Amino acid sequence: MITRPTPKPWIAKIHPYAPGKSTAADGRALVKLSANENPLGTSPAAIAALETHRQDASAYPDPDAKELRAKIAAIHGLDPARIVCGTGSGELLTCAVQSLAGPGDEVVFSRYSFSLYPLLAHKVGATPVFAPDTDLAASVDGLLASVTSRTKVVLLDNPNNPVGSFLGADEVARLHAGLPKDVLLVVDQAYAEYLAAGVDDGGLALAQAHENVLVSRTLSKAYGLAAERIGWATGAPHLIDLINRLRGPFNVTASGQKAALAGLEDQQFVEDSRDHNSAERARFSDAISALGNHGISAVPSEANFVLVRFDGSVTAGAALDALAKAGYAVRHLPSQGLPNALRITIGKTEDMDRVIAELQKLCGDTA
């Protein structure tokens, strides 16, 4: 006898998304280098806009985020009618998969990709397919070889999370060219603002030229607006229509929209964030490379974090514990098949100094 509502069978495969830790096992607050947040904080202009527009919370926000879409379009040379905003890019990725995939279908992504991706497939009863990688990075050949007649969506985070690798425009174009026209390619550019000036994977151009490409971005990273949950996506009109049918109504708050507008105006803050990240990432990677005789290495990264591998006597678990004792939370990745790796967000200069010193100490290397 059935005594309570029965969920769809695929729901049991879903586990809650695990955010980066910010506290130690003993309850101590830790400096959070586990969530890829912006160490420079938020643009003062965006903070001021938040304060001003939170004074009156009685009215619903613009459900279509018209001003925000217009500003995004102006910055990136896009048609605002082909942009949709969401509560972070996560909502938009969810809608994209939901609109095309279901039971019996497949969603393909690289073996080491954003941990949300398999959950997106499970949420709609589709099968997540982990494509073979090349030295942890996404492989175009591996992705294409994983596509079958059941594939509905291919997800590419570029730069990649948690590896930090990046596929250039030629490779992304080759991936798209090799896909059937009825398969959607989603290029998730959450970390695009951290790329060096002039570096582009060509995703936005592909999304404007083709019917089966969607590009998503977020203001959570380089713009420092993670708390406000603001993302956007662009693609062919029929793709934007699908997402608009599925996204939540009034999904981006009124104050969030105003903060995003102010943040988009402050491109100097974004440039400063990129410059800080580039300098500290290079310095941190060099310091890790100097520990190579202990089996520790840094995977080259184009994002705002570095994946550090521990393949010698010092284990990732030992480094995780040592850094926690020193007051730092970093991301251990056994659930993503990387038990010997830590993803470490690039933080403030003084925090990176401390992390380097703690790893040197753990290795018995004080040079």
Tab-separated table of C-alpha atoms in Angstrom:
chain	number	residue	atom	x	y	z
A	1	MET	CA	0.000	0.000	0.000
A	2	ILE	CA	1.338	3.429	-0.965
A	3	THR	CA	1.312	5.678	2.098
A	4	ARG	CA	3.096	8.779	0.799
A	5	PRO	CA	3.923	10.567	-2.465
A	6	THR	CA	6.321	8.592	-4.636
A	7	PRO	CA	9.153	10.550	-6.284
A	8	LYS	CA	10.402	9.917	-9.772
A	9	PRO	CA	13.048	7.154	-9.615
A	10	TRP	CA	15.891	9.351	-10.887
A	11	ILE	CA	15.507	11.823	-8.017
A	12	ALA	CA	17.325	9.418	-5.678
A	13	LYS	CA	20.472	9.894	-7.783
A	14	ILE	CA	20.608	13.591	-6.937
A	15	HIS	CA	22.638	14.843	-4.003
A	16	PRO	CA	22.637	18.460	-2.838
A	17	TYR	CA	25.305	20.615	-4.455
A	18	ALA	CA	28.249	20.810	-2.052
A	19	PRO	CA	29.489	24.404	-1.637
A	20	GLY	CA	33.022	25.266	-0.595
A	21	LYS	CA	33.589	24.928	3.151
A	22	SER	CA	34.117	28.005	5.301
A	23	THR	CA	34.468	26.421	8.747
A	24	ALA	CA	36.822	23.853	10.270
A	25	ALA	CA	35.680	20.615	11.895
A	26	ASP	CA	35.970	22.316	15.277
A	27	GLY	CA	33.748	25.195	14.183
A	28	ARG	CA	36.472	27.774	13.562
A	29	ALA	CA	35.789	30.254	10.779
A	30	LEU	CA	38.289	29.813	7.951
A	31	VAL	CA	39.473	32.081	5.186
A	32	LYS	CA	37.480	30.661	2.295
A	33	LEU	CA	39.749	29.734	-0.584
A	34	SER	CA	37.303	27.015	-1.537
A	35	ALA	CA	34.571	28.820	-3.488
A	36	ASN	CA	36.398	30.873	-6.144
A	37	GLU	CA	35.076	34.137	-4.744
A	38	ASN	CA	36.668	37.479	-5.606
A	39	PRO	CA	39.317	38.415	-3.000
A	40	LEU	CA	38.883	42.097	-3.897
A	41	GLY	CA	35.269	41.923	-2.805
A	42	THR	CA	32.720	43.914	-4.810
A	43	SER	CA	32.874	47.126	-6.805
A	44	PRO	CA	32.136	50.082	-4.505
A	45	ALA	CA	29.677	51.295	-7.140
A	46	ALA	CA	27.774	48.020	-6.953
A	47	ILE	CA	27.726	48.136	-3.145
A	48	ALA	CA	26.344	51.676	-3.243
A	49	ALA	CA	23.628	50.592	-5.668
A	50	LEU	CA	22.668	47.713	-3.396
A	51	GLU	CA	22.359	49.989	-0.390
A	52	THR	CA	20.266	52.527	-2.281
A	53	HIS	CA	17.839	50.118	-3.865
A	54	ARG	CA	17.293	47.937	-0.819
A	55	GLN	CA	15.504	50.821	0.887
A	56	ASP	CA	12.223	49.852	-0.792
A	57	ALA	CA	11.629	46.128	-1.098
A	58	SER	CA	7.855	46.275	-1.635
A	59	ALA	CA	7.771	46.202	-5.449
A	60	TYR	CA	8.491	43.243	-7.705
A	61	PRO	CA	11.599	43.542	-9.896
A	62	ASP	CA	11.458	43.867	-13.659
A	63	PRO	CA	10.762	40.250	-14.651
A	64	ASP	CA	12.648	40.655	-17.928
A	65	ALA	CA	15.653	42.602	-16.549
A	66	LYS	CA	15.424	44.918	-19.563
A	67	GLU	CA	17.996	47.495	-18.401
A	68	LEU	CA	20.433	44.802	-17.369
A	69	ARG	CA	20.117	42.936	-20.653
A	70	ALA	CA	20.631	46.175	-22.564
A	71	LYS	CA	23.815	46.928	-20.617
A	72	ILE	CA	25.205	43.416	-21.127
A	73	ALA	CA	24.402	43.669	-24.831
A	74	ALA	CA	26.194	47.014	-25.122
A	75	ILE	CA	29.350	45.688	-23.454
A	76	HIS	CA	29.553	42.509	-25.518
A	77	GLY	CA	28.105	43.701	-28.832
A	78	LEU	CA	25.007	41.496	-28.595
A	79	ASP	CA	21.303	41.800	-29.282
A	80	PRO	CA	19.478	42.278	-25.938
A	81	ALA	CA	16.569	40.256	-27.306
A	82	ARG	CA	18.955	37.289	-27.427
A	83	ILE	CA	19.959	37.558	-23.761
A	84	VAL	CA	18.221	36.066	-20.736
A	85	CYS	CA	19.143	36.707	-17.097
A	86	GLY	CA	18.911	34.265	-14.227
A	87	THR	CA	19.712	33.640	-10.591
A	88	GLY	CA	23.308	32.879	-11.338
A	89	SER	CA	24.270	30.977	-14.458
A	90	GLY	CA	23.191	27.808	-12.633
A	91	GLU	CA	19.500	28.543	-13.200
A	92	LEU	CA	20.111	29.079	-16.905
A	93	LEU	CA	22.159	25.888	-17.263
A	94	THR	CA	19.370	24.003	-15.494
A	95	CYS	CA	16.766	25.406	-17.869
A	96	ALA	CA	18.867	24.611	-20.933
A	97	VAL	CA	19.218	20.953	-19.972
A	98	GLN	CA	15.610	20.690	-18.809
A	99	SER	CA	14.316	22.057	-22.103
A	100	LEU	CA	15.988	19.371	-24.221
A	101	ALA	CA	16.839	16.296	-22.151
A	102	GLY	CA	14.826	13.753	-20.210
A	103	PRO	CA	14.628	10.027	-19.431
A	104	GLY	CA	16.510	7.999	-22.032
A	105	ASP	CA	18.613	10.968	-23.139
A	106	GLU	CA	22.272	11.754	-22.443
A	107	VAL	CA	24.111	14.879	-21.312
A	108	VAL	CA	27.826	14.863	-22.152
A	109	PHE	CA	30.681	16.751	-20.467
A	110	SER	CA	34.364	16.281	-19.781
A	111	ARG	CA	35.341	13.872	-17.002
A	112	TYR	CA	36.641	16.684	-14.797
A	113	SER	CA	34.043	19.432	-15.075
A	114	PHE	CA	31.842	21.614	-12.908
A	115	SER	CA	30.298	19.333	-10.269
A	116	LEU	CA	26.835	20.729	-11.054
A	117	TYR	CA	26.784	19.101	-14.488
A	118	PRO	CA	25.878	15.512	-13.516
A	119	LEU	CA	23.182	16.914	-11.226
A	120	LEU	CA	21.649	18.774	-14.172
A	121	ALA	CA	21.289	15.468	-16.000
A	122	HIS	CA	19.933	13.607	-12.983
A	123	LYS	CA	17.331	16.313	-12.313
A	124	VAL	CA	15.585	15.515	-15.575
A	125	GLY	CA	16.147	11.754	-15.525
A	126	ALA	CA	18.821	11.881	-18.231
A	127	THR	CA	22.107	9.990	-18.120
A	128	PRO	CA	25.287	11.966	-17.395
A	129	VAL	CA	28.166	10.904	-19.660
A	130	PHE	CA	31.731	11.599	-18.520
A	131	ALA	CA	33.850	12.064	-21.630
A	132	PRO	CA	37.553	11.077	-21.606
A	133	ASP	CA	39.984	13.878	-20.783
A	134	THR	CA	43.511	14.725	-21.884
A	135	ASP	CA	45.771	15.317	-18.867
A	136	LEU	CA	42.648	16.323	-16.852
A	137	ALA	CA	41.611	18.925	-19.455
A	138	ALA	CA	38.607	18.711	-21.746
A	139	SER	CA	39.345	16.850	-24.966
A	140	VAL	CA	37.423	17.705	-28.118
A	141	ASP	CA	38.063	14.211	-29.462
A	142	GLY	CA	36.923	12.680	-26.180
A	143	LEU	CA	33.730	14.733	-26.149
A	144	LEU	CA	32.881	13.965	-29.762
A	145	ALA	CA	33.558	10.261	-29.266
A	146	SER	CA	31.083	10.264	-26.369
A	147	VAL	CA	28.203	11.664	-28.421
A	148	THR	CA	25.554	9.133	-29.436
A	149	SER	CA	22.089	9.239	-30.944
A	150	ARG	CA	20.800	9.793	-27.389
A	151	THR	CA	22.897	12.896	-26.734
A	152	LYS	CA	20.884	16.094	-26.348
A	153	VAL	CA	23.332	18.493	-24.664
A	154	VAL	CA	27.123	18.879	-24.476
A	155	LEU	CA	28.371	21.056	-21.614
A	156	LEU	CA	31.778	22.733	-21.807
A	157	ASP	CA	33.059	24.886	-18.951
A	158	ASN	CA	35.746	27.076	-20.473
A	159	PRO	CA	37.909	27.925	-18.565
A	160	ASN	CA	37.269	24.652	-16.811
A	161	ASN	CA	36.366	24.137	-13.167
A	162	PRO	CA	38.071	22.488	-11.259
A	163	VAL	CA	41.113	22.064	-13.527
A	164	GLY	CA	41.480	25.617	-14.840
A	165	SER	CA	42.272	24.452	-18.379
A	166	PHE	CA	41.109	26.320	-21.463
A	167	LEU	CA	40.186	25.390	-25.032
A	168	GLY	CA	40.971	28.041	-27.631
A	169	ALA	CA	38.623	29.244	-30.339
A	170	ASP	CA	39.835	26.744	-32.942
A	171	GLU	CA	39.160	23.793	-30.653
A	172	VAL	CA	35.738	25.063	-29.574
A	173	ALA	CA	34.832	25.604	-33.227
A	174	ARG	CA	36.031	22.059	-34.010
A	175	LEU	CA	33.869	20.699	-31.215
A	176	HIS	CA	30.820	22.519	-32.507
A	177	ALA	CA	31.469	21.482	-36.101
A	178	GLY	CA	31.621	17.829	-35.060
A	179	LEU	CA	28.276	17.835	-33.266
A	180	PRO	CA	24.964	16.918	-34.879
A	181	LYS	CA	22.838	20.001	-35.439
A	182	ASP	CA	20.187	18.739	-33.022
A	183	VAL	CA	22.678	18.603	-30.115
A	184	LEU	CA	22.993	21.758	-28.015
A	185	LEU	CA	26.506	22.949	-27.180
A	186	VAL	CA	26.558	24.996	-23.972
A	187	VAL	CA	29.745	26.997	-23.439
A	188	ASP	CA	29.869	27.921	-19.765
A	189	GLN	CA	32.140	30.973	-19.529
A	190	ALA	CA	31.900	31.578	-15.778
A	191	TYR	CA	35.605	32.473	-15.587
A	192	ALA	CA	35.947	34.272	-18.930
A	193	GLU	CA	36.728	37.634	-17.331
A	194	TYR	CA	39.945	36.171	-15.928
A	195	LEU	CA	41.351	35.424	-19.373
A	196	ALA	CA	44.158	37.642	-20.597
A	197	ALA	CA	43.113	40.576	-22.754
A	198	GLY	CA	42.414	39.444	-26.308
A	199	VAL	CA	41.975	35.762	-25.418
A	200	ASP	CA	38.578	34.426	-26.507
A	201	ASP	CA	37.172	30.962	-27.077
A	202	GLY	CA	34.845	32.192	-29.810
A	203	GLY	CA	31.748	31.028	-27.957
A	204	LEU	CA	29.823	34.289	-28.218
A	205	ALA	CA	30.380	34.440	-31.984
A	206	LEU	CA	29.253	30.810	-32.364
A	207	ALA	CA	26.131	31.531	-30.321
A	208	GLN	CA	25.216	34.399	-32.620
A	209	ALA	CA	25.818	32.422	-35.808
A	210	HIS	CA	24.294	29.025	-35.032
A	211	GLU	CA	21.019	27.544	-33.819
A	212	ASN	CA	22.563	25.062	-31.374
A	213	VAL	CA	25.004	27.070	-29.234
A	214	LEU	CA	24.258	28.714	-25.908
A	215	VAL	CA	26.821	30.712	-23.909
A	216	SER	CA	26.365	31.364	-20.189
A	217	ARG	CA	28.168	33.807	-17.929
A	218	THR	CA	27.984	34.921	-14.320
A	219	LEU	CA	28.616	38.079	-12.300
A	220	SER	CA	29.618	35.978	-9.286
A	221	LYS	CA	33.334	35.792	-10.027
A	222	ALA	CA	35.253	38.755	-11.447
A	223	TYR	CA	32.364	41.122	-10.691
A	224	GLY	CA	32.246	40.010	-7.055
A	225	LEU	CA	28.442	39.693	-6.897
A	226	ALA	CA	28.139	36.048	-5.846
A	227	ALA	CA	25.700	36.880	-3.037
A	228	GLU	CA	23.241	38.453	-5.484
A	229	ARG	CA	23.032	35.409	-7.825
A	230	ILE	CA	23.110	37.055	-11.244
A	231	GLY	CA	23.903	35.264	-14.478
A	232	TRP	CA	23.091	35.624	-18.151
A	233	ALA	CA	23.028	33.565	-21.304
A	234	THR	CA	22.860	34.264	-25.018
A	235	GLY	CA	22.010	32.220	-28.061
A	236	ALA	CA	19.546	31.836	-30.896
A	237	PRO	CA	16.063	33.294	-30.298
A	238	HIS	CA	14.452	29.867	-29.985
A	239	LEU	CA	16.924	28.897	-27.230
A	240	ILE	CA	16.269	32.104	-25.302
A	241	ASP	CA	12.543	31.468	-25.677
A	242	LEU	CA	12.928	28.002	-24.163
A	243	ILE	CA	14.810	29.338	-21.151
A	244	ASN	CA	12.330	32.173	-20.636
A	245	ARG	CA	9.532	29.595	-20.492
A	246	LEU	CA	11.327	27.637	-17.765
A	247	ARG	CA	13.142	30.216	-15.611
A	248	GLY	CA	11.569	31.555	-12.450
A	249	PRO	CA	9.398	34.668	-12.700
A	250	PHE	CA	10.968	37.770	-11.151
A	251	ASN	CA	14.112	35.662	-10.817
A	252	VAL	CA	16.698	38.458	-10.472
A	253	THR	CA	15.964	40.777	-7.558
A	254	ALA	CA	15.472	44.517	-8.031
A	255	SER	CA	18.517	45.378	-5.927
A	256	GLY	CA	20.531	42.691	-7.691
A	257	GLN	CA	19.681	44.158	-11.082
A	258	LYS	CA	20.760	47.627	-9.957
A	259	ALA	CA	23.978	46.289	-8.426
A	260	ALA	CA	24.724	44.404	-11.626
A	261	LEU	CA	24.189	47.538	-13.704
A	262	ALA	CA	26.588	49.492	-11.478
A	263	GLY	CA	29.097	46.645	-11.526
A	264	LEU	CA	29.000	46.447	-15.300
A	265	GLU	CA	29.709	50.167	-15.442
A	266	ASP	CA	32.806	49.682	-13.283
A	267	GLN	CA	35.028	47.814	-15.716
A	268	GLN	CA	38.083	49.135	-13.877
A	269	PHE	CA	37.147	46.885	-10.951
A	270	VAL	CA	36.986	43.892	-13.308
A	271	GLU	CA	40.366	44.810	-14.777
A	272	ASP	CA	41.860	45.169	-11.301
A	273	SER	CA	40.423	41.769	-10.354
A	274	ARG	CA	41.943	40.187	-13.453
A	275	ASP	CA	45.331	41.816	-12.880
A	276	HIS	CA	45.455	40.758	-9.223
A	277	ASN	CA	44.458	37.219	-10.127
A	278	SER	CA	47.000	36.946	-12.923
A	279	ALA	CA	49.893	38.149	-10.781
A	280	GLU	CA	49.027	36.088	-7.699
A	281	ARG	CA	48.197	32.983	-9.718
A	282	ALA	CA	51.587	33.102	-11.435
A	283	ARG	CA	53.404	33.677	-8.152
A	284	PHE	CA	51.515	30.854	-6.429
A	285	SER	CA	52.053	28.448	-9.317
A	286	ASP	CA	55.791	29.190	-9.291
A	287	ALA	CA	55.948	28.526	-5.555
A	288	ILE	CA	54.149	25.206	-6.010
A	289	SER	CA	56.475	24.236	-8.866
A	290	ALA	CA	59.406	24.801	-6.526
A	291	LEU	CA	58.017	21.957	-4.399
A	292	GLY	CA	58.153	19.547	-7.325
A	293	ASN	CA	60.778	17.365	-5.686
A	294	HIS	CA	58.087	16.503	-3.111
A	295	GLY	CA	55.693	15.327	-5.816
A	296	ILE	CA	53.606	18.515	-5.683
A	297	SER	CA	52.619	20.294	-8.894
A	298	ALA	CA	50.332	23.062	-10.108
A	299	VAL	CA	48.098	22.442	-13.118
A	300	PRO	CA	48.288	25.440	-15.500
A	301	SER	CA	45.171	27.553	-14.945
A	302	GLU	CA	43.314	30.305	-16.783
A	303	ALA	CA	40.759	30.746	-13.983
A	304	ASN	CA	40.893	32.288	-10.496
A	305	PHE	CA	42.150	29.130	-8.811
A	306	VAL	CA	44.908	26.576	-9.157
A	307	LEU	CA	44.516	22.818	-8.992
A	308	VAL	CA	47.414	21.503	-6.904
A	309	ARG	CA	48.302	17.815	-7.236
A	310	PHE	CA	49.971	15.780	-4.506
A	311	ASP	CA	51.665	12.738	-6.013
A	312	GLY	CA	54.435	12.186	-3.484
A	313	SER	CA	54.812	11.544	0.233
A	314	VAL	CA	52.760	14.629	1.123
A	315	THR	CA	49.107	13.813	0.520
A	316	ALA	CA	46.239	16.089	-0.386
A	317	GLY	CA	44.529	15.100	2.850
A	318	ALA	CA	47.548	16.117	4.921
A	319	ALA	CA	47.749	19.451	3.101
A	320	LEU	CA	44.014	19.992	3.583
A	321	ASP	CA	44.363	19.450	7.336
A	322	ALA	CA	47.473	21.616	7.628
A	323	LEU	CA	45.841	24.494	5.803
A	324	ALA	CA	42.697	24.177	7.935
A	325	LYS	CA	44.811	24.378	11.089
A	326	ALA	CA	46.405	27.508	9.654
A	327	GLY	CA	42.955	29.002	9.095
A	328	TYR	CA	42.272	28.247	5.415
A	329	ALA	CA	39.522	26.314	3.649
A	330	VAL	CA	40.403	24.860	0.254
A	331	ARG	CA	38.548	22.384	-1.928
A	332	HIS	CA	39.384	18.668	-1.707
A	333	LEU	CA	38.036	16.777	-4.719
A	334	PRO	CA	37.723	13.021	-4.075
A	335	SER	CA	34.046	13.095	-5.104
A	336	GLN	CA	35.149	14.320	-8.538
A	337	GLY	CA	37.747	11.608	-8.972
A	338	LEU	CA	40.663	13.763	-7.821
A	339	PRO	CA	41.524	12.480	-4.337
A	340	ASN	CA	45.144	13.609	-4.725
A	341	ALA	CA	44.280	17.219	-5.565
A	342	LEU	CA	43.225	20.458	-3.897
A	343	ARG	CA	41.618	23.338	-5.734
A	344	ILE	CA	42.888	26.537	-4.155
A	345	THR	CA	41.223	29.848	-4.946
A	346	ILE	CA	43.539	32.795	-5.548
A	347	GLY	CA	43.008	35.071	-2.560
A	348	LYS	CA	44.581	38.194	-1.168
A	349	THR	CA	48.351	38.515	-1.399
A	350	GLU	CA	48.850	37.947	2.316
A	351	ASP	CA	46.677	34.831	2.230
A	352	MET	CA	48.615	33.358	-0.665
A	353	ASP	CA	51.839	34.071	1.223
A	354	ARG	CA	50.498	32.105	4.183
A	355	VAL	CA	49.275	29.191	2.080
A	356	ILE	CA	52.660	28.958	0.351
A	357	ALA	CA	54.453	29.046	3.705
A	358	GLU	CA	52.241	26.309	5.142
A	359	LEU	CA	52.826	24.017	2.184
A	360	GLN	CA	56.563	24.640	2.357
A	361	LYS	CA	56.473	23.855	6.066
A	362	LEU	CA	54.554	20.652	5.415
A	363	CYS	CA	57.276	19.616	2.978
A	364	GLY	CA	60.033	20.575	5.368
A	365	ASP	CA	61.138	23.111	2.803
A	366	THR	CA	61.659	26.584	4.250
A	367	ALA	CA	63.677	27.939	1.335
